Short mmCIF file of C-alpha atoms in Angstrom, two decimals:
data_model
loop_
_atom_site.label_atom_id
_atom_site.label_comp_id
_atom_site.label_asym_id
_atom_site.label_seq_id
_atom_site.Cartn_x
_atom_site.Cartn_y
_atom_site.Cartn_z
CA MET A 1 239.82 286.30 145.11
CA THR A 2 241.04 286.54 148.74
CA ALA A 3 244.66 286.64 149.81
CA THR A 4 244.61 282.86 150.21
CA GLY A 5 243.47 282.37 146.59
CA THR A 6 239.86 281.29 147.36
CA THR A 7 236.65 282.97 146.27
CA ASP A 8 235.10 285.20 148.93
CA ARG A 9 231.46 284.09 149.25
CA GLY A 10 230.66 286.16 152.25
CA GLY A 11 231.16 289.61 150.77
CA ALA A 12 228.67 292.46 150.68
CA ALA A 13 225.47 292.23 148.64
CA GLY A 14 225.93 293.25 145.04
CA VAL A 15 229.46 291.87 144.71
CA PRO A 16 229.68 289.23 141.92
CA GLY A 17 229.55 285.72 143.33
CA THR A 18 227.57 286.64 146.44
CA PHE A 19 223.92 285.90 147.23
CA ALA A 20 221.37 288.29 148.66
CA PRO A 21 218.17 286.31 149.42
CA GLN A 22 214.98 288.32 149.75
CA PRO A 23 212.49 286.14 151.65
CA GLY A 24 208.82 287.00 151.24
CA ALA A 25 205.68 286.21 149.32
CA ALA A 26 205.64 286.34 145.54
CA PRO A 27 203.52 289.05 143.90
CA LEU A 28 199.83 288.29 144.33
CA GLY A 29 199.14 288.10 140.60
CA ARG A 30 201.90 285.53 140.13
CA MET A 31 200.55 283.41 143.00
CA ILE A 32 197.05 283.42 141.52
CA ARG A 33 198.33 282.47 138.05
CA ALA A 34 200.44 279.62 139.44
CA GLN A 35 197.57 278.26 141.50
CA ALA A 36 195.12 278.58 138.59
CA LEU A 37 197.51 276.64 136.33
CA LEU A 38 197.87 273.91 138.94
CA GLU A 39 194.08 273.69 139.43
CA THR A 40 193.54 273.39 135.67
CA LYS A 41 196.10 270.61 135.26
CA MET A 42 194.58 268.66 138.16
CA LEU A 43 191.07 269.02 136.77
CA LEU A 44 192.01 267.91 133.26
CA ARG A 45 193.84 264.86 134.62
CA ASN A 46 190.79 263.67 136.58
CA GLY A 47 188.85 261.13 134.53
CA GLU A 48 185.74 261.31 136.71
CA GLN A 49 185.62 265.07 136.37
CA LEU A 50 185.94 264.84 132.60
CA LEU A 51 183.04 262.39 132.55
CA LEU A 52 180.89 264.87 134.44
CA THR A 53 181.97 267.98 132.58
CA VAL A 54 182.38 266.70 129.00
CA VAL A 55 180.85 263.30 128.36
CA ILE A 56 177.46 263.75 130.06
CA PRO A 57 176.59 267.14 128.47
CA THR A 58 177.71 265.83 125.07
CA LEU A 59 175.61 262.68 125.32
CA LEU A 60 172.56 264.64 126.45
CA LEU A 61 172.90 267.07 123.54
CA VAL A 62 173.22 264.30 120.95
CA LEU A 63 170.51 262.07 122.44
CA PHE A 64 167.78 264.65 122.95
CA SER A 65 168.54 266.33 119.62
CA ALA A 66 168.29 263.07 117.70
CA VAL A 67 165.38 261.44 119.56
CA ASP A 68 162.04 263.16 120.11
CA ILE A 69 161.74 262.49 123.84
CA VAL A 70 160.83 265.93 125.20
CA ASP A 71 158.54 268.48 123.54
CA THR A 72 160.81 271.48 123.02
CA GLY A 73 158.24 273.56 121.13
CA ALA A 74 158.39 274.94 117.62
CA GLY A 75 161.64 274.80 115.69
CA LYS A 76 164.52 272.37 115.78
CA ALA A 77 165.18 270.58 119.05
CA VAL A 78 168.90 271.38 118.89
CA ASP A 79 168.15 275.12 118.84
CA PHE A 80 166.31 274.77 122.16
CA LEU A 81 168.67 272.25 123.72
CA THR A 82 172.08 273.77 122.97
CA PRO A 83 171.71 276.85 125.23
CA GLY A 84 170.50 274.64 128.05
CA ILE A 85 173.37 272.19 127.59
CA LEU A 86 175.85 275.08 127.63
CA ALA A 87 174.31 276.15 130.95
CA LEU A 88 174.58 272.56 132.17
CA ALA A 89 178.28 272.54 131.25
CA VAL A 90 178.81 275.61 133.44
CA LEU A 91 176.89 273.96 136.29
CA SER A 92 178.84 270.70 136.03
CA THR A 93 182.24 272.40 136.05
CA ALA A 94 181.81 275.48 138.25
CA PHE A 95 179.51 273.90 140.82
CA THR A 96 179.44 270.10 140.91
CA GLY A 97 182.98 269.29 139.83
CA GLN A 98 184.60 272.11 141.77
CA ALA A 99 182.61 271.40 144.95
CA ILE A 100 183.57 267.71 144.96
CA ALA A 101 187.24 268.30 144.14
CA THR A 102 187.62 271.10 146.71
CA GLY A 103 185.75 269.13 149.35
CA PHE A 104 188.19 266.23 149.12
CA GLU A 105 191.17 268.59 148.96
CA ARG A 106 189.91 269.97 152.27
CA ARG A 107 189.50 266.47 153.71
CA TYR A 108 192.99 265.32 152.73
CA GLY A 109 194.65 268.44 154.16
CA VAL A 110 195.59 270.08 150.87
CA LEU A 111 193.73 273.26 151.74
CA LYS A 112 195.20 273.27 155.25
CA ARG A 113 198.67 273.43 153.73
CA LEU A 114 197.60 276.16 151.33
CA ALA A 115 196.24 278.12 154.30
CA ALA A 116 199.76 278.19 155.73
CA SER A 117 201.06 279.77 152.52
CA PRO A 118 200.91 283.49 151.68
CA LEU A 119 197.99 282.79 149.30
CA PRO A 120 194.89 284.59 150.71
CA ARG A 121 191.57 282.78 150.89
CA TRP A 122 189.96 285.01 148.26
CA ALA A 123 192.96 284.51 145.96
CA LEU A 124 192.53 280.73 146.16
CA MET A 125 188.87 281.15 145.17
CA THR A 126 189.91 283.44 142.32
CA ALA A 127 192.44 280.88 141.07
CA LYS A 128 189.85 278.10 141.20
CA THR A 129 187.36 280.25 139.29
CA CYS A 130 189.99 281.01 136.62
CA SER A 131 190.66 277.30 136.29
CA VAL A 132 186.95 276.70 135.84
CA LEU A 133 186.79 279.33 133.10
CA VAL A 134 189.60 277.64 131.15
CA THR A 135 187.82 274.29 131.37
CA GLU A 136 184.53 275.85 130.32
CA ILE A 137 186.12 277.33 127.21
CA LEU A 138 187.15 273.83 126.16
CA GLN A 139 183.65 272.53 126.92
CA ILE A 140 181.93 275.29 124.98
CA VAL A 141 184.15 274.81 121.94
CA LEU A 142 183.43 271.07 121.90
CA LEU A 143 179.66 271.45 122.44
CA THR A 144 179.45 274.20 119.83
CA VAL A 145 181.15 272.04 117.20
CA ILE A 146 178.78 269.15 117.98
CA ALA A 147 175.74 271.43 117.92
CA PHE A 148 176.69 272.83 114.52
CA ALA A 149 177.08 269.26 113.26
CA LEU A 150 173.53 268.59 114.47
CA GLY A 151 172.18 271.60 112.57
CA TRP A 152 172.24 274.33 115.22
CA SER A 153 171.45 277.86 113.97
CA PRO A 154 172.45 280.38 116.69
CA HIS A 155 171.49 284.07 116.74
CA GLY A 156 172.17 287.07 118.94
CA ASN A 157 175.18 289.00 120.20
CA PRO A 158 178.18 286.90 121.31
CA LEU A 159 179.04 289.51 123.97
CA SER A 160 175.70 288.86 125.66
CA VAL A 161 176.51 285.15 125.68
CA VAL A 162 179.93 285.78 127.21
CA LEU A 163 178.46 288.01 129.93
CA LEU A 164 175.86 285.38 130.83
CA LEU A 165 178.49 282.64 130.99
CA VAL A 166 180.85 284.70 133.15
CA LEU A 167 178.13 285.65 135.64
CA GLY A 168 176.85 282.08 135.67
CA THR A 169 180.35 280.80 136.36
CA ALA A 170 180.80 283.25 139.22
CA ALA A 171 177.45 282.27 140.74
CA PHE A 172 178.00 278.52 140.55
CA SER A 173 181.62 278.78 141.59
CA GLY A 174 180.69 280.68 144.74
CA LEU A 175 177.97 278.16 145.63
CA GLY A 176 180.28 275.21 144.95
CA LEU A 177 183.05 276.65 147.12
CA LEU A 178 180.56 277.47 149.87
CA MET A 179 179.38 273.86 149.91
CA ALA A 180 182.92 272.44 149.79
CA GLY A 181 184.15 274.77 152.52
CA THR A 182 181.39 274.07 155.03
CA LEU A 183 180.31 270.42 154.58
CA LYS A 184 182.23 267.17 154.97
CA ALA A 185 183.63 265.70 151.77
CA GLU A 186 181.16 262.81 151.69
CA ALA A 187 178.23 265.15 152.25
CA THR A 188 179.53 267.46 149.52
CA LEU A 189 179.80 264.53 147.10
CA ALA A 190 176.22 263.44 147.73
CA ALA A 191 174.72 266.93 147.82
CA ALA A 192 176.54 268.20 144.71
CA ASN A 193 175.43 265.22 142.62
CA LEU A 194 171.86 265.47 143.92
CA VAL A 195 171.68 269.18 143.10
CA PHE A 196 173.09 268.47 139.64
CA LEU A 197 170.36 265.93 138.90
CA LEU A 198 167.57 268.10 140.32
CA LEU A 199 168.65 271.17 138.33
CA LEU A 200 169.08 269.06 135.19
CA VAL A 201 165.38 268.18 135.41
CA GLY A 202 163.93 271.35 136.90
CA GLY A 203 166.24 274.08 135.67
CA GLY A 204 164.98 274.53 132.13
CA VAL A 205 167.96 272.70 130.67
CA ILE A 206 166.07 269.98 128.81
CA VAL A 207 162.45 270.36 129.98
CA PRO A 208 160.99 273.82 129.26
CA LEU A 209 159.90 275.69 132.38
CA ASP A 210 156.44 276.27 130.92
CA LYS A 211 155.80 272.53 131.35
CA PHE A 212 155.66 273.07 135.13
CA PRO A 213 152.71 274.54 137.10
CA GLY A 214 152.59 278.33 137.32
CA ALA A 215 153.60 278.62 140.98
CA VAL A 216 156.48 276.21 140.47
CA GLN A 217 157.63 278.14 137.40
CA SER A 218 157.96 281.32 139.46
CA VAL A 219 160.23 279.59 141.98
CA LEU A 220 162.31 277.69 139.41
CA GLY A 221 162.79 280.88 137.38
CA LEU A 222 164.78 282.38 140.27
CA LEU A 223 167.37 279.59 140.24
CA PRO A 224 170.76 280.42 138.68
CA ILE A 225 170.58 277.47 136.26
CA SER A 226 167.16 278.66 135.02
CA ALA A 227 168.38 282.23 134.61
CA LEU A 228 171.46 281.06 132.72
CA SER A 229 169.66 278.61 130.43
CA ASP A 230 166.77 281.01 129.73
CA GLY A 231 169.12 283.92 129.14
CA LEU A 232 171.25 281.91 126.72
CA ARG A 233 168.11 280.66 124.98
CA ASP A 234 166.70 284.18 124.60
CA VAL A 235 169.92 285.32 122.94
CA LEU A 236 170.96 282.27 120.93
CA GLN A 237 167.55 280.98 119.88
CA HIS A 238 165.45 284.14 119.70
CA GLY A 239 168.14 286.74 118.95
CA ALA A 240 167.29 288.92 121.96
CA GLY A 241 169.57 291.65 123.27
CA LEU A 242 170.87 291.69 126.83
CA PRO A 243 168.47 289.67 129.04
CA TRP A 244 168.64 292.06 131.98
CA GLY A 245 166.33 290.05 134.22
CA ASP A 246 168.39 286.89 133.91
CA LEU A 247 171.62 288.83 134.28
CA GLY A 248 170.28 290.41 137.46
CA ILE A 249 169.38 287.02 138.96
CA LEU A 250 172.84 285.65 138.15
CA ALA A 251 174.54 288.75 139.57
CA VAL A 252 172.65 288.38 142.86
CA TRP A 253 173.56 284.70 143.13
CA ALA A 254 177.20 285.51 142.30
CA VAL A 255 177.46 288.17 145.00
CA LEU A 256 175.70 286.03 147.61
CA GLY A 257 177.59 282.83 146.74
CA LEU A 258 181.08 284.30 146.54
CA GLY A 259 180.48 286.51 149.57
CA ALA A 260 179.25 283.62 151.70
CA ALA A 261 182.09 281.39 150.51
CA ALA A 262 184.68 284.03 151.42
CA LYS A 263 183.14 284.44 154.87
CA PHE A 264 182.34 280.87 155.88
CA PHE A 265 184.90 278.79 153.95
CA ARG A 266 186.93 276.62 156.35
CA TRP A 267 190.35 275.39 155.30
CA GLU A 268 190.09 272.19 157.38
#
């Protein structure tokens, strides 16, 4: 109390009742966690995104497992299809959904405002990738339950599966952010959906790559979706160990995609 009987609010720092603001950026880890949580909430609230990331892969798995439309070779169709559908889930979330959402965030000025914050560009990309991983976990759990209900019999080491999914997520996330950060929102919307459809048909997801001509197979085999679906199929269907070739392809795409996105991504 002062001599006049009022509380002294202007005293030195450390005295009870006084304030000592410390302006500055929050710790980097806390900023990334906060942004990742926000990105996840926004993604899960978007009905169109859920259609792309959950409903379509689920319908494809059930339809092609129940109806003999495509020749998937010896064994049960669900054993061939499930690894490819898991790869498709990664593609739909990490690439297509993220590219479209980020492209429109850029158009509406959301990213411009984030650029004025202490959050670095690479930290924003990290937060978006973490959000994608959370969504993918939910997708994989759902698709796995449905696949087991359809009679799926997986094999192989789960750690190999996790490694493939993480590298696949990094590769597609980098490519999606590169597209969203360099093209207009409308162009991103059209291009991301077109790429999704083309890779659905030609990426070994539903149609085996050996159904294509030899020269075409060699080119398609270098695509990240082909490497991811083939790698998952080698492990889950055939019980193989680490598919080093597929892992190498995914690692190259991840480095190139994330590196290019970090360099060329424009906030507005």
